[in-house]
XYZ file of C-alpha atoms in Angstrom:
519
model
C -9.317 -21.441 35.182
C -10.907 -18.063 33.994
C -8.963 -15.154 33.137
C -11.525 -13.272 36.137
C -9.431 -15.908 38.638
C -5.841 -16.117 37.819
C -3.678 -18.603 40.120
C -2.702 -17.094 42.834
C -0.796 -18.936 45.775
C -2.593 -18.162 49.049
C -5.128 -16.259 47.182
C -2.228 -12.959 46.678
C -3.315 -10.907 43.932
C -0.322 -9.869 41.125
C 1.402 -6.816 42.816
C 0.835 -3.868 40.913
C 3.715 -3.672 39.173
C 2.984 -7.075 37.746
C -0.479 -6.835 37.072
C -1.920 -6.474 33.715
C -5.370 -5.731 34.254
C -4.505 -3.428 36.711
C -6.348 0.273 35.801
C -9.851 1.063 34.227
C -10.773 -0.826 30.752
C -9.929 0.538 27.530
C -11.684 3.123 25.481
C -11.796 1.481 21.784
C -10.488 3.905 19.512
C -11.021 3.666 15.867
C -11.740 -0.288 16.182
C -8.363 -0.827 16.942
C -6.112 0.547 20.221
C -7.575 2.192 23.442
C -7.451 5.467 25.037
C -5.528 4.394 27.992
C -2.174 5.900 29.761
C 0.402 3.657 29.837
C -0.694 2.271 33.545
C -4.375 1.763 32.541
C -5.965 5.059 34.192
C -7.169 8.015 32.858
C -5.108 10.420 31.339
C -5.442 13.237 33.043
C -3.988 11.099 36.012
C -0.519 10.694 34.022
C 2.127 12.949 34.987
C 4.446 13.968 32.310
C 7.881 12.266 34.027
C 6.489 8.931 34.183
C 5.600 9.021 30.312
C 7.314 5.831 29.246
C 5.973 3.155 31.280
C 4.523 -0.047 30.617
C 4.855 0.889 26.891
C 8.550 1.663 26.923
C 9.134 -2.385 26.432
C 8.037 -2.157 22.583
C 11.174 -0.773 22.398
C 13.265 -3.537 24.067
C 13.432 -6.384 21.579
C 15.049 -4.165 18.756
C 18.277 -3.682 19.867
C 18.617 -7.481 19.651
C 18.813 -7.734 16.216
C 21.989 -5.626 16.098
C 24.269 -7.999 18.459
C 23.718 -10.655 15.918
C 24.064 -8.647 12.723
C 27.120 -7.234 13.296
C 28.697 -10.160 14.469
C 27.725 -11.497 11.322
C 28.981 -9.068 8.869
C 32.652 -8.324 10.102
C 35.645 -10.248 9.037
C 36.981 -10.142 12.893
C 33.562 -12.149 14.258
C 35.143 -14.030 16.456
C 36.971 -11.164 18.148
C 33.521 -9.474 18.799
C 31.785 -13.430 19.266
C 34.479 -13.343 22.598
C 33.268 -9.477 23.427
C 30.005 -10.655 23.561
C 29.698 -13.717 25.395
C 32.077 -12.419 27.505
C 29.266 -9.663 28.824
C 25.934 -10.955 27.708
C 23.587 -11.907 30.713
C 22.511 -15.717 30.607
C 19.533 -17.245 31.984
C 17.325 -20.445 32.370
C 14.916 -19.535 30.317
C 13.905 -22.732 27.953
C 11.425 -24.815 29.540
C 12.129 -28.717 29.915
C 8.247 -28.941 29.379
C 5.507 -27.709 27.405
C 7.964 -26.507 24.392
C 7.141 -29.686 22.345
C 6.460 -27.685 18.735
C 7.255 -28.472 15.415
C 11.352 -27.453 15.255
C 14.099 -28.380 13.186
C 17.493 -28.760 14.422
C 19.417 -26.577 12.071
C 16.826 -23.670 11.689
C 16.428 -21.445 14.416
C 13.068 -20.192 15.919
C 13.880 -16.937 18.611
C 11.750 -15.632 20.824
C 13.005 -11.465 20.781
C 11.643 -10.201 24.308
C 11.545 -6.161 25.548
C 10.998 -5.509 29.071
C 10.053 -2.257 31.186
C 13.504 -2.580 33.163
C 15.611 0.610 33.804
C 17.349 -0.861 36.528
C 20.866 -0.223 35.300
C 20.147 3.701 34.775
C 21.646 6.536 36.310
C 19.703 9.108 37.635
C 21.294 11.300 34.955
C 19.878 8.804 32.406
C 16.329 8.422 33.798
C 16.202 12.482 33.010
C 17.516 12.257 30.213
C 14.934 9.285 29.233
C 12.154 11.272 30.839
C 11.431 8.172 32.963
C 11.668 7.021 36.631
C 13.387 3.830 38.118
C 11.714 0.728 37.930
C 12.769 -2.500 37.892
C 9.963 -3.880 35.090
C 9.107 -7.131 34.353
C 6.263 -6.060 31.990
C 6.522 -7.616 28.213
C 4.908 -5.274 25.599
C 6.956 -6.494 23.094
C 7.383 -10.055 21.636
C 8.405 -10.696 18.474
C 8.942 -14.382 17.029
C 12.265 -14.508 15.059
C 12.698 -17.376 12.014
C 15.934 -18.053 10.431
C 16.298 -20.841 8.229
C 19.122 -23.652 8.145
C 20.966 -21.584 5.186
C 20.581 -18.023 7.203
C 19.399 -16.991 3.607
C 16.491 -14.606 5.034
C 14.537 -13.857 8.546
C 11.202 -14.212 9.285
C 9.887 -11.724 12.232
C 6.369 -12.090 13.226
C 5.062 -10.005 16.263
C 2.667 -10.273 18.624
C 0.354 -7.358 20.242
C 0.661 -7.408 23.473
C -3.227 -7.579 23.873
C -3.520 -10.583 21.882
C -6.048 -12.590 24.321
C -4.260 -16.238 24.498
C -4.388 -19.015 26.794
C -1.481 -19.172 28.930
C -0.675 -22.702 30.084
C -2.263 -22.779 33.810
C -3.958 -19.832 34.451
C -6.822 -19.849 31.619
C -7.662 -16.947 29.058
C -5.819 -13.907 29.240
C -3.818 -11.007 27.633
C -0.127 -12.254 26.240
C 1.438 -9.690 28.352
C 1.103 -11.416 31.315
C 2.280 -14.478 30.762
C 5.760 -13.562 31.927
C 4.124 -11.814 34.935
C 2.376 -15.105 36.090
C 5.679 -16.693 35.274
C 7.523 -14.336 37.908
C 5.070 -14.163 40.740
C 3.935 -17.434 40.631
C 5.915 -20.297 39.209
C 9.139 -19.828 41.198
C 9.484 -20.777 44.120
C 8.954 -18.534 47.362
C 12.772 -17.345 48.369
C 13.978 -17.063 44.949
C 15.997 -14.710 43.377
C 15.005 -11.907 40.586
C 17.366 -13.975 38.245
C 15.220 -17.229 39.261
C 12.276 -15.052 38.636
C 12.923 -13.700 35.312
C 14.105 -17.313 34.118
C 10.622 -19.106 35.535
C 8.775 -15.860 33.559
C 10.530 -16.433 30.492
C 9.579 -19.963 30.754
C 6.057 -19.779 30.625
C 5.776 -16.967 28.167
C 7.768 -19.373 25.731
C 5.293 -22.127 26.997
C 2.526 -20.003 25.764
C 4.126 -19.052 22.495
C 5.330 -22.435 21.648
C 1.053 -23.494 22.253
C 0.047 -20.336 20.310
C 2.211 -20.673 17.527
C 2.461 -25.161 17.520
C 6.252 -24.084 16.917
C 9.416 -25.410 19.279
C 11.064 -22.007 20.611
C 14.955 -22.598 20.308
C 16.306 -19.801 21.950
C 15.525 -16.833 24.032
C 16.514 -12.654 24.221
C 15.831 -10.399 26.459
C 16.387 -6.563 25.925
C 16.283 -3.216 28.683
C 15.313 0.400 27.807
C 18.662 1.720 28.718
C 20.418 -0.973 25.845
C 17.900 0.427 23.708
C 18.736 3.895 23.842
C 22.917 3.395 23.981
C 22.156 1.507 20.458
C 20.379 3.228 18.970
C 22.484 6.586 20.217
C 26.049 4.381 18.722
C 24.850 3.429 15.515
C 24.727 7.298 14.750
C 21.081 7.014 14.421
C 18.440 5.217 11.901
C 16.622 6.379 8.600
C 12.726 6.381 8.766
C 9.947 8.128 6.681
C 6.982 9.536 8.163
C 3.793 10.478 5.972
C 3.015 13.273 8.305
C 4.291 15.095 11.282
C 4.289 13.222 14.728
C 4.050 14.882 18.278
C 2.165 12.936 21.309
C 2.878 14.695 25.086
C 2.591 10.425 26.064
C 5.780 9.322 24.046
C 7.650 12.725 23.921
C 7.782 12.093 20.129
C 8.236 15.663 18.198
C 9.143 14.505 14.300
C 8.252 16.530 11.235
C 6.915 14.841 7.818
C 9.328 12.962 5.535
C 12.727 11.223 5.595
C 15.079 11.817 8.578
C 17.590 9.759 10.687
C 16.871 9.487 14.716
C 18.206 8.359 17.427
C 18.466 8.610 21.327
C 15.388 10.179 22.947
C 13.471 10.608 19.562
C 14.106 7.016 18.531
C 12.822 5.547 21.891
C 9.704 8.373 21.677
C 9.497 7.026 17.872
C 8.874 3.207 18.532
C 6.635 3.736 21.456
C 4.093 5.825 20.422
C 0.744 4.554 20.877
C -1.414 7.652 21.463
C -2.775 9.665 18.468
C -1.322 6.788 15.785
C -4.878 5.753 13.673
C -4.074 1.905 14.788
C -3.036 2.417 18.574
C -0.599 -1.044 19.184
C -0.416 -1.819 15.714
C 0.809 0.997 14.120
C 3.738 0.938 16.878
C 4.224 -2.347 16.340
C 4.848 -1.290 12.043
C 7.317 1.329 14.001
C 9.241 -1.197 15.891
C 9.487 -3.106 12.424
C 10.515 -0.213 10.413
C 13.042 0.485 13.325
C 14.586 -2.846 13.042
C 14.796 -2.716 9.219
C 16.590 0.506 9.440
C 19.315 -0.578 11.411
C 19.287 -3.682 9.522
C 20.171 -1.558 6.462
C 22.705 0.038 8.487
C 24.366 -2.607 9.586
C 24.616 -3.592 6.176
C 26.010 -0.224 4.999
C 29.617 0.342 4.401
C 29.945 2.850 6.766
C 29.602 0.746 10.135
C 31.364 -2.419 8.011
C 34.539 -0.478 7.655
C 34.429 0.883 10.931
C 35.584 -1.637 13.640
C 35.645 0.653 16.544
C 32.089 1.240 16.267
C 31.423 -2.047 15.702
C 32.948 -3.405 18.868
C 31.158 -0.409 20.911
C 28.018 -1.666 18.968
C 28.377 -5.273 20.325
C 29.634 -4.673 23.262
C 26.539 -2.340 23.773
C 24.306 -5.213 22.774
C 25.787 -7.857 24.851
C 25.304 -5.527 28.093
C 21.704 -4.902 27.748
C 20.975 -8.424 26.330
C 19.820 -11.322 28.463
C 20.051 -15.011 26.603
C 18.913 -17.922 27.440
C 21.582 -20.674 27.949
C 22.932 -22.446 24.988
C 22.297 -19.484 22.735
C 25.509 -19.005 20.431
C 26.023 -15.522 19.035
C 28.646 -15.915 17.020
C 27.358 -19.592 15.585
C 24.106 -17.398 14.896
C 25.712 -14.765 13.284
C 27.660 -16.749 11.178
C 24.078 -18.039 9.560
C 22.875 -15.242 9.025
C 26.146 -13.304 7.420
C 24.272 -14.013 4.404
C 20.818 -11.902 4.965
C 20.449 -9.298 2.752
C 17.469 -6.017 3.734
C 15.237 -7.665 1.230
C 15.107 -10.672 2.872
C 14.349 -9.696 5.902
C 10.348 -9.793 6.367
C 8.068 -8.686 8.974
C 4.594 -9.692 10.193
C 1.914 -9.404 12.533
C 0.695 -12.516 13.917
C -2.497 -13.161 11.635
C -5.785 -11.613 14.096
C -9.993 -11.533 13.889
C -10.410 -8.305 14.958
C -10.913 -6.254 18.426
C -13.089 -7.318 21.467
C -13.728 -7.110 25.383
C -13.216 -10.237 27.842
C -16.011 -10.939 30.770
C -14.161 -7.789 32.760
C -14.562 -5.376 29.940
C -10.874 -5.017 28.905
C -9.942 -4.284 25.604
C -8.379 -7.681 23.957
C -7.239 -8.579 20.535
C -8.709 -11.884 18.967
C -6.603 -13.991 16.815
C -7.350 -16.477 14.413
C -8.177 -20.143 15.703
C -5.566 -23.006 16.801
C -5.542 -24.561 13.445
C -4.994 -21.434 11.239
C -2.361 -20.242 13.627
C -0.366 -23.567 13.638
C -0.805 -23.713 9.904
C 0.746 -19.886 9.364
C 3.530 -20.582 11.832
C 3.973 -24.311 10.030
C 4.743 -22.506 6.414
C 6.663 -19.744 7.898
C 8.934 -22.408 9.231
C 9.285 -24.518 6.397
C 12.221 -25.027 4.869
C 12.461 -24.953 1.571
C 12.800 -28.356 -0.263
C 15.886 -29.025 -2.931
C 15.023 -28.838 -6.984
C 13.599 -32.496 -8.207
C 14.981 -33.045 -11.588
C 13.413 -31.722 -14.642
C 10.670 -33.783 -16.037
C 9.099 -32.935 -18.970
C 5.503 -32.158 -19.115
C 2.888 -34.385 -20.699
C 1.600 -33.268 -23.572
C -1.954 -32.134 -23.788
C -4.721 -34.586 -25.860
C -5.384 -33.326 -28.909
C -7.068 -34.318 -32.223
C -6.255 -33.152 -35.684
C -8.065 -29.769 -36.674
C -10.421 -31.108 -39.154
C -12.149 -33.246 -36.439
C -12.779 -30.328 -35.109
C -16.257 -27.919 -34.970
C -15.573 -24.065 -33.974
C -18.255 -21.115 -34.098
C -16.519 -17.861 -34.029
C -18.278 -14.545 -32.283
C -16.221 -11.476 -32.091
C -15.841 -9.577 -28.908
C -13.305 -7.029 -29.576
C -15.518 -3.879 -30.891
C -13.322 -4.497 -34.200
C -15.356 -5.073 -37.608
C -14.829 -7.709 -39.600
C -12.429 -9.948 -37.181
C -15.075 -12.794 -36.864
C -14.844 -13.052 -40.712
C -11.387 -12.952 -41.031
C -10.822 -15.723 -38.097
C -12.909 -17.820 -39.420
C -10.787 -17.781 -43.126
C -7.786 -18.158 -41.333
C -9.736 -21.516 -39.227
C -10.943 -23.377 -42.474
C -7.389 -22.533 -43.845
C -6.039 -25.042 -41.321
C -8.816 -27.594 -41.799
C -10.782 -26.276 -38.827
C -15.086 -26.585 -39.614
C -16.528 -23.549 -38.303
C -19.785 -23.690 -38.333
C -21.133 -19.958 -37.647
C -19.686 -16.372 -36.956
C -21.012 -13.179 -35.159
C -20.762 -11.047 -32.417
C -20.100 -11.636 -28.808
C -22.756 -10.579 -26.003
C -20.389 -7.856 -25.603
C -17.645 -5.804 -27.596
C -15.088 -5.340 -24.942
C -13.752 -8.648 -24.099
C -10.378 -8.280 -23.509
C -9.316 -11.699 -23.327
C -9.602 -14.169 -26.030
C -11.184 -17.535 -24.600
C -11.619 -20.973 -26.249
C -15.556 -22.427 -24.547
C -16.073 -26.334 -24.849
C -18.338 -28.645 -23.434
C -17.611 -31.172 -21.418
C -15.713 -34.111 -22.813
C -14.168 -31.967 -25.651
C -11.447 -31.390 -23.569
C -9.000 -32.428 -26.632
C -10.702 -30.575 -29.274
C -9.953 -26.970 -26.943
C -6.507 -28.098 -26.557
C -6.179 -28.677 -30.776
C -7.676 -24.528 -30.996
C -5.428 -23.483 -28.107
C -2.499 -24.680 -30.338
C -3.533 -22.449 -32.996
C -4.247 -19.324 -30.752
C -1.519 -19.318 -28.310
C -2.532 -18.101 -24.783
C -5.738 -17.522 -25.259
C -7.746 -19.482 -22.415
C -9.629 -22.283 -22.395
C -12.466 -23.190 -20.170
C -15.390 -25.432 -19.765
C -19.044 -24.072 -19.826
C -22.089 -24.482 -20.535
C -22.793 -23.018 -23.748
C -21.591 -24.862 -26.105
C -23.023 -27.611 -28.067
C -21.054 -30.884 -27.757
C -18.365 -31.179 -30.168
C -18.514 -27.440 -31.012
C -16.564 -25.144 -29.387
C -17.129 -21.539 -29.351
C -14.016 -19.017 -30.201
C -15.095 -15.192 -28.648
C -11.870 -12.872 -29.593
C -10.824 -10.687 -27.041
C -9.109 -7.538 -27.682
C -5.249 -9.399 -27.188
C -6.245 -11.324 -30.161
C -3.192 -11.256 -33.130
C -4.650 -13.754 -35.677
C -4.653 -17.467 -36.040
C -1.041 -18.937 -35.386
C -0.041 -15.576 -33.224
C 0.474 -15.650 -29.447
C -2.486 -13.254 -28.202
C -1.001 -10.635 -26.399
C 0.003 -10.867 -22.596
C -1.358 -9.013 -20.014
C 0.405 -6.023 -18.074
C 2.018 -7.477 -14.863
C 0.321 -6.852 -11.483
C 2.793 -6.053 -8.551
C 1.284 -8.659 -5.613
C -0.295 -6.482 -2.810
C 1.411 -7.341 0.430
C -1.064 -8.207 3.711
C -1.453 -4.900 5.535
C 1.344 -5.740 8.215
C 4.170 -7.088 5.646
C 7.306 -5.453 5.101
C 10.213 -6.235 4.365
C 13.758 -4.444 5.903
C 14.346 -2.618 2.512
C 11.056 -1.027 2.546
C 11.273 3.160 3.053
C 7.927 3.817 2.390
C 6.435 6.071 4.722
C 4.179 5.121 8.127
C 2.178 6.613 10.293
């Protein structure tokens, strides 16, 4: 079925509230984002109390985290293990079908889910929040959690919520609304909100668990209000901004630099869209660098010696938390007690690039099935044990006298060509010519044979440690050609290594320990 025809019993459209393509089509901005209000219409439509809306749920899944790190990090975890279960909302949420992924039974894949709910406010909190009441159902926030059988590190990958997937039963469509289709349409007529949530958690996990080719093990679900109370207990969380932040949409009013927010500024902080260079994705990099900071704080001596806070922390959690059945908190923090800040990485599910569907709506394209499946398969992998040391085999070789070398000099320094080739014959080498390179500024010294003289490069290698050695062209057969690169150090001398490169990290990978500054 086309995303222009979504399933609709009786022919009922999605109710507003519920409705994802509800509103005008996005304005592209920069390539990446749109120019929309948070209900899809034009801004100048968007009164300033209503500012949070469908965008408030990128801040839901955070608070997650905490319930399960500080469980796992305090000596009296199965005090707060009792406080938790004893107040965290449960619900049917893993399907019996359609969840049939790769999985592993002591590894843990978690789907982390934030929804639009304020249900549980006060009126004095919805002021304070700059919001109205809504119920919410809307999912702008899904982020796939990996923790491996040893609960050595933590894998989160997350998912835009414009990321155009198909969602078992309805066709193509944005990954927002799977859990809306879920809702409206797969329970059944007289059921309950509870029954409602649990049949729209189902089907986005059915989706995910398709997307991804993984089997989802467990299930959270996170409110705005939980959000806020966290974030407001913890005494607040370190971030880094490269330059000063303030967006009438949000409410978020930050200056340059490192500082420590919480309450209203962290909730304005992690749902900023508006006015960021990459719309959703540099909020997404926010919720991330949220998450890592109260990771580190978590971690930090401060909330480990203090058990009042930490019971007001889980207890916190637990009430703004919904789980899906068999999900153990305290067995899950007990795997993880381990995690350390630096091995705690983030991701972005791996994407093409922007696009419209048939309607005109903005979308995000990922990458195909089988490059999805295969990024989600080595994410999950677990790590297999040491095999024995075995020696290596030795390289063929032949003794230097059977052995032809021409020597040209590449390094820009007179005389080395001469000198080389002394040192060569010395050893019983033949050289056969010397002169310069094609070029004075090689900077690596390389060894040239032709094919099938494999064993006579490895006999010069010996003699020149590190330089490299590579087939081509060039060469006669049985001669090899020498060209000395500025690391040379003389026959019998390692040539000199190269400075180290630091590895460049994807665009969207970070780690919890990194402070650098975002956008």
């Amino acid at each position: 079925m086309s995303s222009s025809d979504p399933r609709s019993p009786g022919g009922r459209p999605l109710p507003a509230r519920l409705d994802p393509r509800a509103g005008r089509p996005p304005t592209r901005r920069g390539g990446r984002g749109d120019t929309r209000t948070e209900d899809g219409g034009p801004r100048e439509a968007r009164p300033r109390r209503s500012a949070l809306g469908r965008a408030a749920g990128a801040t839901r899944a955070l608070s997650a985290v905490l319930a399960v790190l500080v469980l796992g990090t305090s000596g009296w975890g199965w005090y707060l293990g009792q406080v938790a279960d004893a107040s965290v909302n449960r619900t049917n949420a893993i399907p019996s079908e359609g969840n049939d992924g790769i999985g592993n039974t002591e590894a843990m894949n978690l789907l982390l889910v934030g929804n639009d709910s304020r249900a549980s406010a006060t009126e004095d909190q919805l002021d304070q929040l700059n919001t109205t009441a809504n119920d919410g159902i809307n999912t702008d926030t899904m982020i796939l959690v990996h923790v491996p059988a040893d609960g050595s590190k933590a894998s989160f990958v997350s998912f835009p919520r414009d990321s155009y997937v198909e969602i078992p039963g309805y066709g193509w469509d944005k990954l927002n609304a799977a859990y809306a289709y879920g809702y409206q349409y797969e329970a059944a007529d007289n059921a309950t909100d509870a029954q409602r949530q649990a049949s729209g958690a189902q089907l986005l996990i059915q989706t995910i668990s398709s997307l991804t080719g993984l089997q989802i093990d467990h299930y959270a679900e996170v409110d705005l209000l939980g959000f806020f109370n966290l974030s407001s207990v913890v005494g607040g969380v370190e971030i880094n901004l490269c330059e000063a932040v303030k967006d009438g949409y949000s409410g978020v009013n930050l200056p340059a630099g490192v500082q420590t927010i919480s309450g209203e500024q962290a909730l304005a902080f992690v749902r900023q869209r508006h006015g960021l260079p990459r719309g959703d994705f540099d909020r997404i990099i926010r919720q991330q660098t949220f998450i890592g900071g109260m990771i580190r704080k978590m971690l930090s001596d401060n909330v480990l010696l203090d058990l009042g806070k930490q019971r007001t922390l889980v207890q916190a959690a637990a009430d703004s938390l919904t789980v899906d059945q068999s999900l153990d908190l305290l067995g899950l923090a007990t795997q993880m007690q381990s995690v350390t800040a630096g091995a705690v990485e983030f991701q972005t599910v791996p994407y093409v690039g922007d696009d419209t569907d048939d309607e005109g709506r903005y979308i995000l394209r990922l990458e195909d099935e089988d490059a999805l499946h295969a990024f989600f398969a080595d994410l999950s992998a677990e790590p297999e044990a040491p095999a024995g040391p075995t020696a290596p085999a030795a390289p063929e070789t032949v003794a230097p006298g059977e052995v032809s070398v021409a020597v040209f000099n590449g390094s820009g320094i007179s005389g080395v060509a001469a000198s080389t080739a002394e040192a060569l014959a010395a050893e019983g080498y033949q050289v056969t010519s010397t002169g310069n390179a094609d070029s004075s500024e090689y900077t690596g010294t390389e060894i040239r044979y032709a094919a099938g003289d494999q064993a006579l490069a490895n006999t010069l290698a010996a003699s020149i440690p590190g330089a490299t050695i590579a087939e081509a062209d060039e060469p006669a057969p049985g001669t090899l050609e020498l060209v000395i690169g500025s690391n040379f150090n003389g026959v019998g001398q390692p040539v000199t290594a190269p400075e180290p490169v630091e590895p460049v990290a994807g665009e969207d990978a970070r780690t919890a320990a990194d402070t650098t500054c975002i956008n």
